[in-house]
PDB file of C-alpha atoms and ligand atoms in Angstrom:
ATOM      1  CA  UNK M  23       3.368  29.374 -10.287  1.00 69.00           C
ATOM      2  CA  UNK M  24       3.898  26.977  -7.729  1.00 72.00           C
ATOM      3  CA  UNK M  25      -0.378  25.141  -7.557  1.00 86.00           C
ATOM      4  CA  UNK M  26      -3.051  25.458  -4.841  1.00 91.00           C
ATOM      5  CA  UNK M  27      -2.200  22.504  -1.889  1.00 95.00           C
ATOM      6  CA  UNK M  28      -5.840  20.829  -1.487  1.00 97.00           C
ATOM      7  CA  UNK M  29      -7.072  20.573   1.591  1.00 97.00           C
ATOM      8  CA  UNK M  30     -10.020  18.515   3.603  1.00 97.00           C
ATOM      9  CA  UNK M  31     -11.800  22.322   2.817  1.00 97.00           C
ATOM     10  CA  UNK M  32     -10.516  21.445  -0.741  1.00 97.00           C
ATOM     11  CA  UNK M  33     -12.346  18.852  -0.908  1.00 96.00           C
ATOM     12  CA  UNK M  34     -15.811  19.993   0.604  1.00 96.00           C
ATOM     13  CA  UNK M  35     -15.285  22.927  -2.687  1.00 97.00           C
ATOM     14  CA  UNK M  36     -14.647  20.462  -5.144  1.00 97.00           C
ATOM     15  CA  UNK M  37     -17.458  17.963  -4.318  1.00 97.00           C
ATOM     16  CA  UNK M  38     -19.902  21.342  -4.322  1.00 96.00           C
ATOM     17  CA  UNK M  39     -17.841  22.799  -7.470  1.00 97.00           C
ATOM     18  CA  UNK M  40     -18.325  18.861  -9.440  1.00 97.00           C
ATOM     19  CA  UNK M  41     -14.612  19.617  -9.471  1.00 97.00           C
ATOM     20  CA  UNK M  42     -13.021  15.920  -9.736  1.00 98.00           C
ATOM     21  CA  UNK M  43      -9.628  15.228  -7.344  1.00 98.00           C
ATOM     22  CA  UNK M  44      -6.995  13.571  -8.805  1.00 98.00           C
ATOM     23  CA  UNK M  45      -4.856  11.522  -6.410  1.00 98.00           C
ATOM     24  CA  UNK M  46      -2.194   8.922  -6.925  1.00 98.00           C
ATOM     25  CA  UNK M  47      -0.061   6.606  -4.379  1.00 98.00           C
ATOM     26  CA  UNK M  48       3.182   7.713  -4.400  1.00 98.00           C
ATOM     27  CA  UNK M  49       5.644   6.537  -1.891  1.00 98.00           C
ATOM     28  CA  UNK M  50       9.640   8.070  -2.490  1.00 98.00           C
ATOM     29  CA  UNK M  51      11.252  11.665  -3.083  1.00 98.00           C
ATOM     30  CA  UNK M  52      12.060  11.304  -6.571  1.00 98.00           C
ATOM     31  CA  UNK M  53       8.163  10.705  -7.770  1.00 98.00           C
ATOM     32  CA  UNK M  54       7.134  12.863  -5.252  1.00 98.00           C
ATOM     33  CA  UNK M  55       8.290  16.161  -6.991  1.00 98.00           C
ATOM     34  CA  UNK M  56       7.143  14.862 -10.351  1.00 98.00           C
ATOM     35  CA  UNK M  57       3.724  14.438  -8.667  1.00 98.00           C
ATOM     36  CA  UNK M  58       3.953  17.606  -6.927  1.00 98.00           C
ATOM     37  CA  UNK M  59       4.923  19.778 -10.275  1.00 97.00           C
ATOM     38  CA  UNK M  60       2.259  18.020 -12.187  1.00 98.00           C
ATOM     39  CA  UNK M  61      -1.292  18.254 -11.799  1.00 97.00           C
ATOM     40  CA  UNK M  62      -2.363  15.691  -9.117  1.00 98.00           C
ATOM     41  CA  UNK M  63      -3.952  17.496  -5.774  1.00 98.00           C
ATOM     42  CA  UNK M  64      -2.916  14.745  -3.162  1.00 98.00           C
ATOM     43  CA  UNK M  65      -0.384  11.865  -2.961  1.00 98.00           C
ATOM     44  CA  UNK M  66      -1.345   8.160  -1.451  1.00 98.00           C
ATOM     45  CA  UNK M  67       1.842   7.319   0.840  1.00 98.00           C
ATOM     46  CA  UNK M  68      -0.512   3.473   0.773  1.00 98.00           C
ATOM     47  CA  UNK M  69       0.757   0.052   2.349  1.00 98.00           C
ATOM     48  CA  UNK M  70       0.539  -0.696  -0.843  1.00 98.00           C
ATOM     49  CA  UNK M  71       4.520   0.187  -0.789  1.00 98.00           C
ATOM     50  CA  UNK M  72       4.262  -2.874   0.939  1.00 98.00           C
ATOM     51  CA  UNK M  73       4.136  -5.094  -2.514  1.00 96.00           C
ATOM     52  CA  UNK M  74       5.133  -2.496  -5.431  1.00 97.00           C
ATOM     53  CA  UNK M  75       7.838  -0.959  -3.626  1.00 98.00           C
ATOM     54  CA  UNK M  76       9.441  -4.201  -1.007  1.00 97.00           C
ATOM     55  CA  UNK M  77       8.032  -7.114  -2.946  1.00 97.00           C
ATOM     56  CA  UNK M  78       6.117  -8.535  -0.006  1.00 96.00           C
ATOM     57  CA  UNK M  79       2.241 -10.439  -1.389  1.00 93.00           C
ATOM     58  CA  UNK M  80       0.486  -7.857   0.993  1.00 93.00           C
ATOM     59  CA  UNK M  81      -0.267  -5.238   2.267  1.00 96.00           C
ATOM     60  CA  UNK M  82      -0.603  -6.830   6.526  1.00 96.00           C
ATOM     61  CA  UNK M  83       3.354  -6.901   6.251  1.00 96.00           C
ATOM     62  CA  UNK M  84       4.136  -3.302   6.619  1.00 98.00           C
ATOM     63  CA  UNK M  85       4.669  -2.277   9.331  1.00 98.00           C
ATOM     64  CA  UNK M  86       4.219   1.508  11.010  1.00 98.00           C
ATOM     65  CA  UNK M  87       7.912   2.787  10.131  1.00 98.00           C
ATOM     66  CA  UNK M  88       8.259   1.480   7.171  1.00 98.00           C
ATOM     67  CA  UNK M  89       5.254   3.808   6.157  1.00 98.00           C
ATOM     68  CA  UNK M  90       6.784   6.384   8.043  1.00 98.00           C
ATOM     69  CA  UNK M  91      10.607   5.984   5.558  1.00 98.00           C
ATOM     70  CA  UNK M  92       7.916   6.680   2.755  1.00 98.00           C
ATOM     71  CA  UNK M  93       6.056   9.804   4.122  1.00 99.00           C
ATOM     72  CA  UNK M  94       8.912  11.197   4.965  1.00 98.00           C
ATOM     73  CA  UNK M  95      10.245  10.843   1.610  1.00 98.00           C
ATOM     74  CA  UNK M  96       7.785  11.560  -0.116  1.00 98.00           C
ATOM     75  CA  UNK M  97       6.828  15.031   1.825  1.00 98.00           C
ATOM     76  CA  UNK M  98       9.971  16.191   1.800  1.00 98.00           C
ATOM     77  CA  UNK M  99       9.599  16.381  -2.280  1.00 98.00           C
ATOM     78  CA  UNK M 100       5.238  17.477  -2.315  1.00 98.00           C
ATOM     79  CA  UNK M 101       5.177  20.843  -0.205  1.00 97.00           C
ATOM     80  CA  UNK M 102       2.452  22.104  -2.905  1.00 97.00           C
ATOM     81  CA  UNK M 103       1.023  18.607  -2.902  1.00 98.00           C
ATOM     82  CA  UNK M 104      -2.114  16.928  -0.386  1.00 98.00           C
ATOM     83  CA  UNK M 105      -0.728  14.206   1.439  1.00 98.00           C
ATOM     84  CA  UNK M 106      -1.918  11.642   2.976  1.00 98.00           C
ATOM     85  CA  UNK M 107      -0.590   8.668   4.725  1.00 98.00           C
ATOM     86  CA  UNK M 108      -2.552   5.234   5.106  1.00 98.00           C
ATOM     87  CA  UNK M 109      -2.592   3.355   8.165  1.00 98.00           C
ATOM     88  CA  UNK M 110      -0.542  -0.640   7.757  1.00 98.00           C
ATOM     89  CA  UNK M 111      -2.500  -3.722   9.641  1.00 98.00           C
ATOM     90  CA  UNK M 112      -2.332  -4.140  13.119  1.00 98.00           C
ATOM     91  CA  UNK M 113      -1.723  -0.009  13.738  1.00 98.00           C
ATOM     92  CA  UNK M 114      -5.516   0.421  14.187  1.00 98.00           C
ATOM     93  CA  UNK M 115      -7.894  -2.411  14.485  1.00 97.00           C
ATOM     94  CA  UNK M 116      -7.099  -2.558  19.249  1.00 98.00           C
ATOM     95  CA  UNK M 117      -8.007   0.323  19.993  1.00 98.00           C
ATOM     96  CA  UNK M 118      -9.093   3.719  19.220  1.00 98.00           C
ATOM     97  CA  UNK M 119      -6.816   4.766  21.424  1.00 98.00           C
ATOM     98  CA  UNK M 120      -4.115   3.130  19.056  1.00 98.00           C
ATOM     99  CA  UNK M 121      -4.751   4.174  15.908  1.00 98.00           C
ATOM    100  CA  UNK M 122      -4.171   7.611  17.410  1.00 98.00           C
ATOM    101  CA  UNK M 123      -1.440   6.642  18.961  1.00 98.00           C
ATOM    102  CA  UNK M 124      -0.134   5.600  15.562  1.00 98.00           C
ATOM    103  CA  UNK M 125      -2.011   8.093  13.510  1.00 98.00           C
ATOM    104  CA  UNK M 126      -0.229  11.471  15.908  1.00 98.00           C
ATOM    105  CA  UNK M 127       2.793   9.702  14.022  1.00 98.00           C
ATOM    106  CA  UNK M 128       1.541  10.127  10.404  1.00 98.00           C
ATOM    107  CA  UNK M 129       0.709  13.812  11.509  1.00 98.00           C
ATOM    108  CA  UNK M 130       3.946  14.676  12.622  1.00 98.00           C
ATOM    109  CA  UNK M 131       5.852  12.928   9.744  1.00 98.00           C
ATOM    110  CA  UNK M 132       3.966  15.129   7.724  1.00 98.00           C
ATOM    111  CA  UNK M 133       0.824  13.687   6.819  1.00 98.00           C
ATOM    112  CA  UNK M 134      -2.087  15.915   5.983  1.00 98.00           C
ATOM    113  CA  UNK M 135      -4.631  13.221   7.390  1.00 98.00           C
ATOM    114  CA  UNK M 136      -4.324   9.303   7.145  1.00 98.00           C
ATOM    115  CA  UNK M 137      -5.970   6.394   4.724  1.00 98.00           C
ATOM    116  CA  UNK M 138      -8.128   3.550   7.351  1.00 98.00           C
ATOM    117  CA  UNK M 139      -9.354   0.602   5.893  1.00 98.00           C
ATOM    118  CA  UNK M 140     -13.634  -0.667   7.185  1.00 97.00           C
ATOM    119  CA  UNK M 141     -16.708   1.021   7.718  1.00 97.00           C
ATOM    120  CA  UNK M 142     -19.033   0.254  10.172  1.00 98.00           C
ATOM    121  CA  UNK M 143     -16.640  -1.602  12.391  1.00 97.00           C
ATOM    122  CA  UNK M 144     -14.118   1.431  12.847  1.00 98.00           C
ATOM    123  CA  UNK M 145     -17.082   4.019  13.440  1.00 98.00           C
ATOM    124  CA  UNK M 146     -15.183   4.726  17.197  1.00 98.00           C
ATOM    125  CA  UNK M 147     -11.486   4.707  15.241  1.00 98.00           C
ATOM    126  CA  UNK M 148     -12.825   7.610  13.490  1.00 98.00           C
ATOM    127  CA  UNK M 149     -15.016   9.414  14.794  1.00 98.00           C
ATOM    128  CA  UNK M 150     -12.065   8.814  17.998  1.00 98.00           C
ATOM    129  CA  UNK M 151      -9.550  10.515  15.345  1.00 98.00           C
ATOM    130  CA  UNK M 152     -11.264  12.915  13.890  1.00 98.00           C
ATOM    131  CA  UNK M 153     -12.306  14.154  17.899  1.00 98.00           C
ATOM    132  CA  UNK M 154      -8.717  14.194  18.071  1.00 98.00           C
ATOM    133  CA  UNK M 155      -8.004  17.134  15.299  1.00 98.00           C
ATOM    134  CA  UNK M 156      -7.053  14.475  12.703  1.00 98.00           C
ATOM    135  CA  UNK M 157      -8.801  14.234   9.331  1.00 98.00           C
ATOM    136  CA  UNK M 158     -10.112  11.396   8.120  1.00 98.00           C
ATOM    137  CA  UNK M 159     -10.407   9.393   4.730  1.00 98.00           C
ATOM    138  CA  UNK M 160     -11.653   6.098   5.038  1.00 98.00           C
ATOM    139  CA  UNK M 161     -11.447   3.293   2.543  1.00 98.00           C
ATOM    140  CA  UNK M 162     -14.191   0.429   1.678  1.00 98.00           C
ATOM    141  CA  UNK M 163     -15.110  -2.276  -1.742  1.00 97.00           C
ATOM    142  CA  UNK M 164     -12.289  -3.638  -1.636  1.00 96.00           C
ATOM    143  CA  UNK M 165      -9.781  -3.487   1.396  1.00 96.00           C
ATOM    144  CA  UNK M 166      -6.633  -4.996   0.790  1.00 94.00           C
ATOM    145  CA  UNK M 167      -5.776  -5.598   4.048  1.00 95.00           C
ATOM    146  CA  UNK M 168      -8.369  -8.280   5.129  1.00 92.00           C
ATOM    147  CA  UNK M 169      -8.601  -9.443   0.760  1.00 89.00           C
ATOM    148  CA  UNK M 170      -8.445 -12.663   2.497  1.00 86.00           C
ATOM    149  CA  UNK M 171     -11.515 -12.574   4.467  1.00 87.00           C
ATOM    150  CA  UNK M 172     -13.071 -10.951   1.171  1.00 88.00           C
ATOM    151  CA  UNK M 173     -11.737 -13.945  -1.072  1.00 84.00           C
ATOM    152  CA  UNK M 174      -9.275 -12.318  -2.804  1.00 86.00           C
ATOM    153  CA  UNK M 175      -8.318  -9.091  -5.204  1.00 89.00           C
ATOM    154  CA  UNK M 176     -12.385  -9.106  -6.395  1.00 93.00           C
ATOM    155  CA  UNK M 177     -15.021  -6.798  -7.262  1.00 95.00           C
ATOM    156  CA  UNK M 178     -17.399  -5.981  -4.359  1.00 96.00           C
ATOM    157  CA  UNK M 179     -20.482  -5.278  -3.606  1.00 96.00           C
ATOM    158  CA  UNK M 180     -22.261  -7.469  -6.633  1.00 96.00           C
ATOM    159  CA  UNK M 181     -25.303  -8.221  -5.912  1.00 96.00           C
ATOM    160  CA  UNK M 182     -27.995  -6.481  -3.509  1.00 98.00           C
ATOM    161  CA  UNK M 183     -26.513  -6.921  -0.140  1.00 97.00           C
ATOM    162  CA  UNK M 184     -22.733  -7.360  -0.485  1.00 97.00           C
ATOM    163  CA  UNK M 185     -23.535  -3.501  -2.048  1.00 98.00           C
ATOM    164  CA  UNK M 186     -26.110  -2.317   1.596  1.00 98.00           C
ATOM    165  CA  UNK M 187     -23.104  -3.265   3.065  1.00 98.00           C
ATOM    166  CA  UNK M 188     -20.904  -0.976   1.003  1.00 98.00           C
ATOM    167  CA  UNK M 189     -23.959   1.857   1.276  1.00 98.00           C
ATOM    168  CA  UNK M 190     -23.834   1.594   4.752  1.00 98.00           C
ATOM    169  CA  UNK M 191     -20.186   1.125   5.539  1.00 98.00           C
ATOM    170  CA  UNK M 192     -19.575   4.181   3.725  1.00 98.00           C
ATOM    171  CA  UNK M 193     -22.544   5.985   4.798  1.00 98.00           C
ATOM    172  CA  UNK M 194     -21.111   4.920   8.725  1.00 98.00           C
ATOM    173  CA  UNK M 195     -17.795   6.572   7.777  1.00 98.00           C
ATOM    174  CA  UNK M 196     -20.174  10.382   7.260  1.00 98.00           C
ATOM    175  CA  UNK M 197     -21.211   9.942  10.143  1.00 98.00           C
ATOM    176  CA  UNK M 198     -17.986   9.727  12.385  1.00 98.00           C
ATOM    177  CA  UNK M 199     -16.422  12.503  10.822  1.00 98.00           C
ATOM    178  CA  UNK M 200     -14.747  11.670   8.024  1.00 98.00           C
ATOM    179  CA  UNK M 201     -14.414  13.488   5.018  1.00 98.00           C
ATOM    180  CA  UNK M 202     -13.663  11.226   2.155  1.00 98.00           C
ATOM    181  CA  UNK M 203     -13.993   7.521   1.559  1.00 98.00           C
ATOM    182  CA  UNK M 204     -12.043   5.294  -1.149  1.00 98.00           C
ATOM    183  CA  UNK M 205     -14.338   3.267  -3.044  1.00 98.00           C
ATOM    184  CA  UNK M 206     -12.054   0.520  -4.339  1.00 98.00           C
ATOM    185  CA  UNK M 207     -13.728  -2.340  -6.336  1.00 97.00           C
ATOM    186  CA  UNK M 208     -17.314  -1.882  -7.144  1.00 98.00           C
ATOM    187  CA  UNK M 209     -19.239  -1.733  -9.629  1.00 98.00           C
ATOM    188  CA  UNK M 210     -20.002   2.051 -10.945  1.00 98.00           C
ATOM    189  CA  UNK M 211     -23.949   2.156 -10.379  1.00 98.00           C
ATOM    190  CA  UNK M 212     -22.519   1.675  -7.331  1.00 98.00           C
ATOM    191  CA  UNK M 213     -20.138   3.402  -6.171  1.00 98.00           C
ATOM    192  CA  UNK M 214     -21.431   6.787  -8.276  1.00 98.00           C
ATOM    193  CA  UNK M 215     -24.984   5.626  -6.766  1.00 98.00           C
ATOM    194  CA  UNK M 216     -23.176   6.084  -2.748  1.00 98.00           C
ATOM    195  CA  UNK M 217     -21.558   9.277  -4.744  1.00 98.00           C
ATOM    196  CA  UNK M 218     -24.697  11.237  -4.919  1.00 98.00           C
ATOM    197  CA  UNK M 219     -25.707  10.359  -1.385  1.00 98.00           C
ATOM    198  CA  UNK M 220     -22.824  10.957   0.754  1.00 98.00           C
ATOM    199  CA  UNK M 221     -21.954  15.025   0.775  1.00 98.00           C
ATOM    200  CA  UNK M 222     -18.342  13.479   1.867  1.00 98.00           C
ATOM    201  CA  UNK M 223     -16.441  12.881  -0.904  1.00 98.00           C
ATOM    202  CA  UNK M 224     -15.510   9.914  -2.672  1.00 98.00           C
ATOM    203  CA  UNK M 225     -11.910   8.927  -4.383  1.00 98.00           C
ATOM    204  CA  UNK M 226     -12.383   5.190  -7.552  1.00 98.00           C
ATOM    205  CA  UNK M 227     -10.586   3.011  -8.257  1.00 98.00           C
ATOM    206  CA  UNK M 228     -11.645   0.512 -10.454  1.00 98.00           C
ATOM    207  CA  UNK M 229     -15.396   2.225  -8.872  1.00 98.00           C
ATOM    208  CA  UNK M 230     -15.781   3.908 -12.270  1.00 98.00           C
ATOM    209  CA  UNK M 231     -16.169   7.006 -13.455  1.00 98.00           C
ATOM    210  CA  UNK M 232     -19.334   8.366 -11.490  1.00 98.00           C
ATOM    211  CA  UNK M 233     -16.961   9.073  -8.145  1.00 98.00           C
ATOM    212  CA  UNK M 234     -15.746  12.897  -7.305  1.00 98.00           C
ATOM    213  CA  UNK M 235     -12.060  11.381  -7.682  1.00 98.00           C
ATOM    214  CA  UNK M 236      -9.963   8.887  -9.211  1.00 98.00           C
ATOM    215  CA  UNK M 237      -6.665   7.099  -7.825  1.00 98.00           C
ATOM    216  CA  UNK M 238      -4.839   5.066  -9.216  1.00 98.00           C
ATOM    217  CA  UNK M 239      -0.762   2.733  -7.459  1.00 98.00           C
ATOM    218  CA  UNK M 240       1.570   4.239  -9.050  1.00 98.00           C
ATOM    219  CA  UNK M 241       3.494   1.075 -10.639  1.00 98.00           C
ATOM    220  CA  UNK M 242       0.536  -0.349 -11.988  1.00 97.00           C
ATOM    221  CA  UNK M 243      -0.829   3.319 -14.378  1.00 98.00           C
ATOM    222  CA  UNK M 244       2.633   3.386 -15.223  1.00 98.00           C
ATOM    223  CA  UNK M 245       3.879  -0.395 -16.366  1.00 97.00           C
ATOM    224  CA  UNK M 246       6.370  -1.140 -13.319  1.00 97.00           C
ATOM    225  CA  UNK M 247       4.780  -3.735 -11.320  1.00 96.00           C
ATOM    226  CA  UNK M 248       3.639  -6.826 -13.283  1.00 90.00           C
ATOM    227  CA  UNK M 249       2.603  -9.633 -10.580  1.00 90.00           C
ATOM    228  CA  UNK M 250      -0.965  -7.825 -10.694  1.00 85.00           C
ATOM    229  CA  UNK M 251      -2.657  -6.085 -13.342  1.00 86.00           C
ATOM    230  CA  UNK M 252      -6.852  -5.567 -12.099  1.00 91.00           C
ATOM    231  CA  UNK M 253      -9.515  -5.136 -15.738  1.00 92.00           C
ATOM    232  CA  UNK M 254      -9.542  -1.070 -14.027  1.00 95.00           C
ATOM    233  CA  UNK M 255      -6.012   0.579 -14.372  1.00 96.00           C
ATOM    234  CA  UNK M 256      -4.851   2.601 -17.579  1.00 97.00           C
ATOM    235  CA  UNK M 257      -1.891   2.665 -18.324  1.00 97.00           C
ATOM    236  CA  UNK M 258      -0.630   6.158 -18.649  1.00 98.00           C
ATOM    237  CA  UNK M 259       3.220   5.774 -19.511  1.00 98.00           C
ATOM    238  CA  UNK M 260       4.905   2.599 -19.909  1.00 97.00           C
ATOM    239  CA  UNK M 261       7.685   3.897 -17.334  1.00 98.00           C
ATOM    240  CA  UNK M 262       9.124  -0.335 -16.881  1.00 97.00           C
ATOM    241  CA  UNK M 263       9.581  -0.648 -20.879  1.00 98.00           C
ATOM    242  CA  UNK M 264      11.311   2.666 -21.489  1.00 98.00           C
ATOM    243  CA  UNK M 265      13.408   1.593 -17.625  1.00 98.00           C
ATOM    244  CA  UNK M 266      14.369  -1.562 -19.401  1.00 98.00           C
ATOM    245  CA  UNK M 267      15.831  -0.251 -22.522  1.00 98.00           C
ATOM    246  CA  UNK M 268      18.069   2.301 -20.799  1.00 98.00           C
ATOM    247  CA  UNK M 269      19.233  -0.871 -18.678  1.00 98.00           C
ATOM    248  CA  UNK M 270      19.548  -3.092 -21.814  1.00 98.00           C
ATOM    249  CA  UNK M 271      21.433  -0.002 -23.527  1.00 98.00           C
ATOM    250  CA  UNK M 272      23.851   0.541 -20.544  1.00 98.00           C
ATOM    251  CA  UNK M 273      24.567  -2.667 -20.720  1.00 98.00           C
ATOM    252  CA  UNK M 274      25.734  -3.364 -24.202  1.00 98.00           C
ATOM    253  CA  UNK M 275      27.803  -0.034 -24.039  1.00 98.00           C
ATOM    254  CA  UNK M 276      29.515  -0.945 -20.789  1.00 98.00           C
ATOM    255  CA  UNK M 277      30.595  -4.940 -22.297  1.00 98.00           C
ATOM    256  CA  UNK M 278      31.919  -2.592 -25.746  1.00 98.00           C
ATOM    257  CA  UNK M 279      33.164  -0.058 -23.944  1.00 98.00           C
ATOM    258  CA  UNK M 280      31.573   3.325 -25.616  1.00 98.00           C
ATOM    259  CA  UNK M 281      30.561   3.731 -22.402  1.00 98.00           C
ATOM    260  CA  UNK M 282      31.617   6.028 -20.482  1.00 97.00           C
ATOM    261  CA  UNK M 283      32.692   8.537 -23.294  1.00 97.00           C
ATOM    262  CA  UNK M 284      35.333  12.114 -23.052  1.00 96.00           C
ATOM    263  CA  UNK M 285      32.193  13.816 -22.306  1.00 97.00           C
ATOM    264  CA  UNK M 286      31.545  11.838 -18.822  1.00 97.00           C
ATOM    265  CA  UNK M 287      35.215  11.250 -17.966  1.00 98.00           C
ATOM    266  CA  UNK M 288      37.641  13.542 -16.312  1.00 98.00           C
ATOM    267  CA  UNK M 289      40.366  15.045 -17.426  1.00 97.00           C
ATOM    268  CA  UNK M 290      43.984  15.898 -15.501  1.00 97.00           C
ATOM    269  CA  UNK M 291      47.796  17.495 -17.221  1.00 97.00           C
ATOM    270  CA  UNK M 292      49.434  14.924 -18.326  1.00 96.00           C
ATOM    271  CA  UNK M 293      52.971  16.408 -16.318  1.00 95.00           C
ATOM    272  CA  UNK M 294      50.486  15.752 -13.379  1.00 95.00           C
ATOM    273  CA  UNK M 295      49.886  12.545 -14.259  1.00 95.00           C
ATOM    274  CA  UNK M 296      53.707  11.895 -15.500  1.00 93.00           C
ATOM    275  CA  UNK M 297      54.634  12.905 -11.005  1.00 92.00           C
ATOM    276  CA  UNK M 298      51.990  11.473  -9.985  1.00 92.00           C
ATOM    277  CA  UNK M 299      54.307   7.846 -11.055  1.00 92.00           C
ATOM    278  CA  UNK M 300      56.838   9.043 -11.774  1.00 88.00           C
ATOM    279  CA  UNK M 301      58.300   7.320  -8.246  1.00 72.00           C
ATOM    280  CA  UNK M 302      56.591   4.945  -6.341  1.00 69.00           C
ATOM    281  CA  UNK M 303      54.263   6.472  -3.898  1.00 63.00           C
ATOM    282  CA  UNK M 304      55.992   5.124  -0.605  1.00 63.00           C
ATOM    283  CA  UNK M 305      53.534   5.503   2.391  1.00 62.00           C
ATOM    284  CA  UNK M 306      55.004   5.195   5.793  1.00 57.00           C
TER     285      UNK M 306
HETATM  286  O1  KIV K 415      -2.563   1.382  -1.059  1.00 66.51           O
HETATM  287  C1  KIV K 415      -2.743   1.761  -2.155  1.00 66.51           C
HETATM  288  O2  KIV K 415      -2.664   2.206  -2.481  1.00 66.51           O
HETATM  289  C2  KIV K 415      -4.680   2.072  -1.873  1.00 66.51           C
HETATM  290  C3  KIV K 415      -5.137   2.290  -2.782  1.00 66.51           C
HETATM  291  C4  KIV K 415      -5.176   1.375  -3.725  1.00 66.51           C
HETATM  292  C5  KIV K 415      -6.041   3.579  -2.954  1.00 66.51           C
HETATM  293  O3  KIV K 415      -5.261   2.041  -0.923  1.00 66.51           O
END
């Protein structure tokens, strides 16, 4: 039986019921099918795809076209799973109208909602998106699109002033109408406090287990990306190692002629081959 597809009201119901939301990033059709067949509630087509799928050094270079390309593949593979689409850098920071135009494109491509980074400075943008009928997930704490300004990929909100700022940012997103907020790389007690004081759901990544849900980057959790190894990531499978072993075995068998064997080859009748090779084929 297919699982029940999570939606925006479902986030509220899950918070009321104390049911944890399970989200993973996803960037292609094959991954989406796997996530769709699992108990995962939501897939995030994150702009982290710039790093793990395209090899960029960060997320700021990701374009709307790239997001749409990956989003469409994920939508095709995940009919029973909520699809969250990241708004890439530069697609919402000019004006609320620019944000609506780009969010409309993501929604038309099949997203159920959009996610954007930032708090208080994006109050009007979030409010305008929500009034335009586009559900918004916020993202505060470490915001990778502006990581350079935050001093790199570092824990945010360790001192009282920085923690207060994150609380205010999260509160502002709720007031603007966001239905949930990602808390990235913030101390667990701070994330727990925010979760207790918001009526909308918090989704943690490097934010401890006191959030309403969790999200992890696919390539991190399955050992497929080793340029960054954040301490908060748990590797739930060593897919990278399995693939490396498979590649080595393939190369050995091609080298020694063991692959392809008869079971991977196609037969033909001997007389057909004789007929085909009896005279040189002349083509004019
Ligand atoms: O792009 C992404 O993968 C994200 C997660 C880190 C939440 O925004």
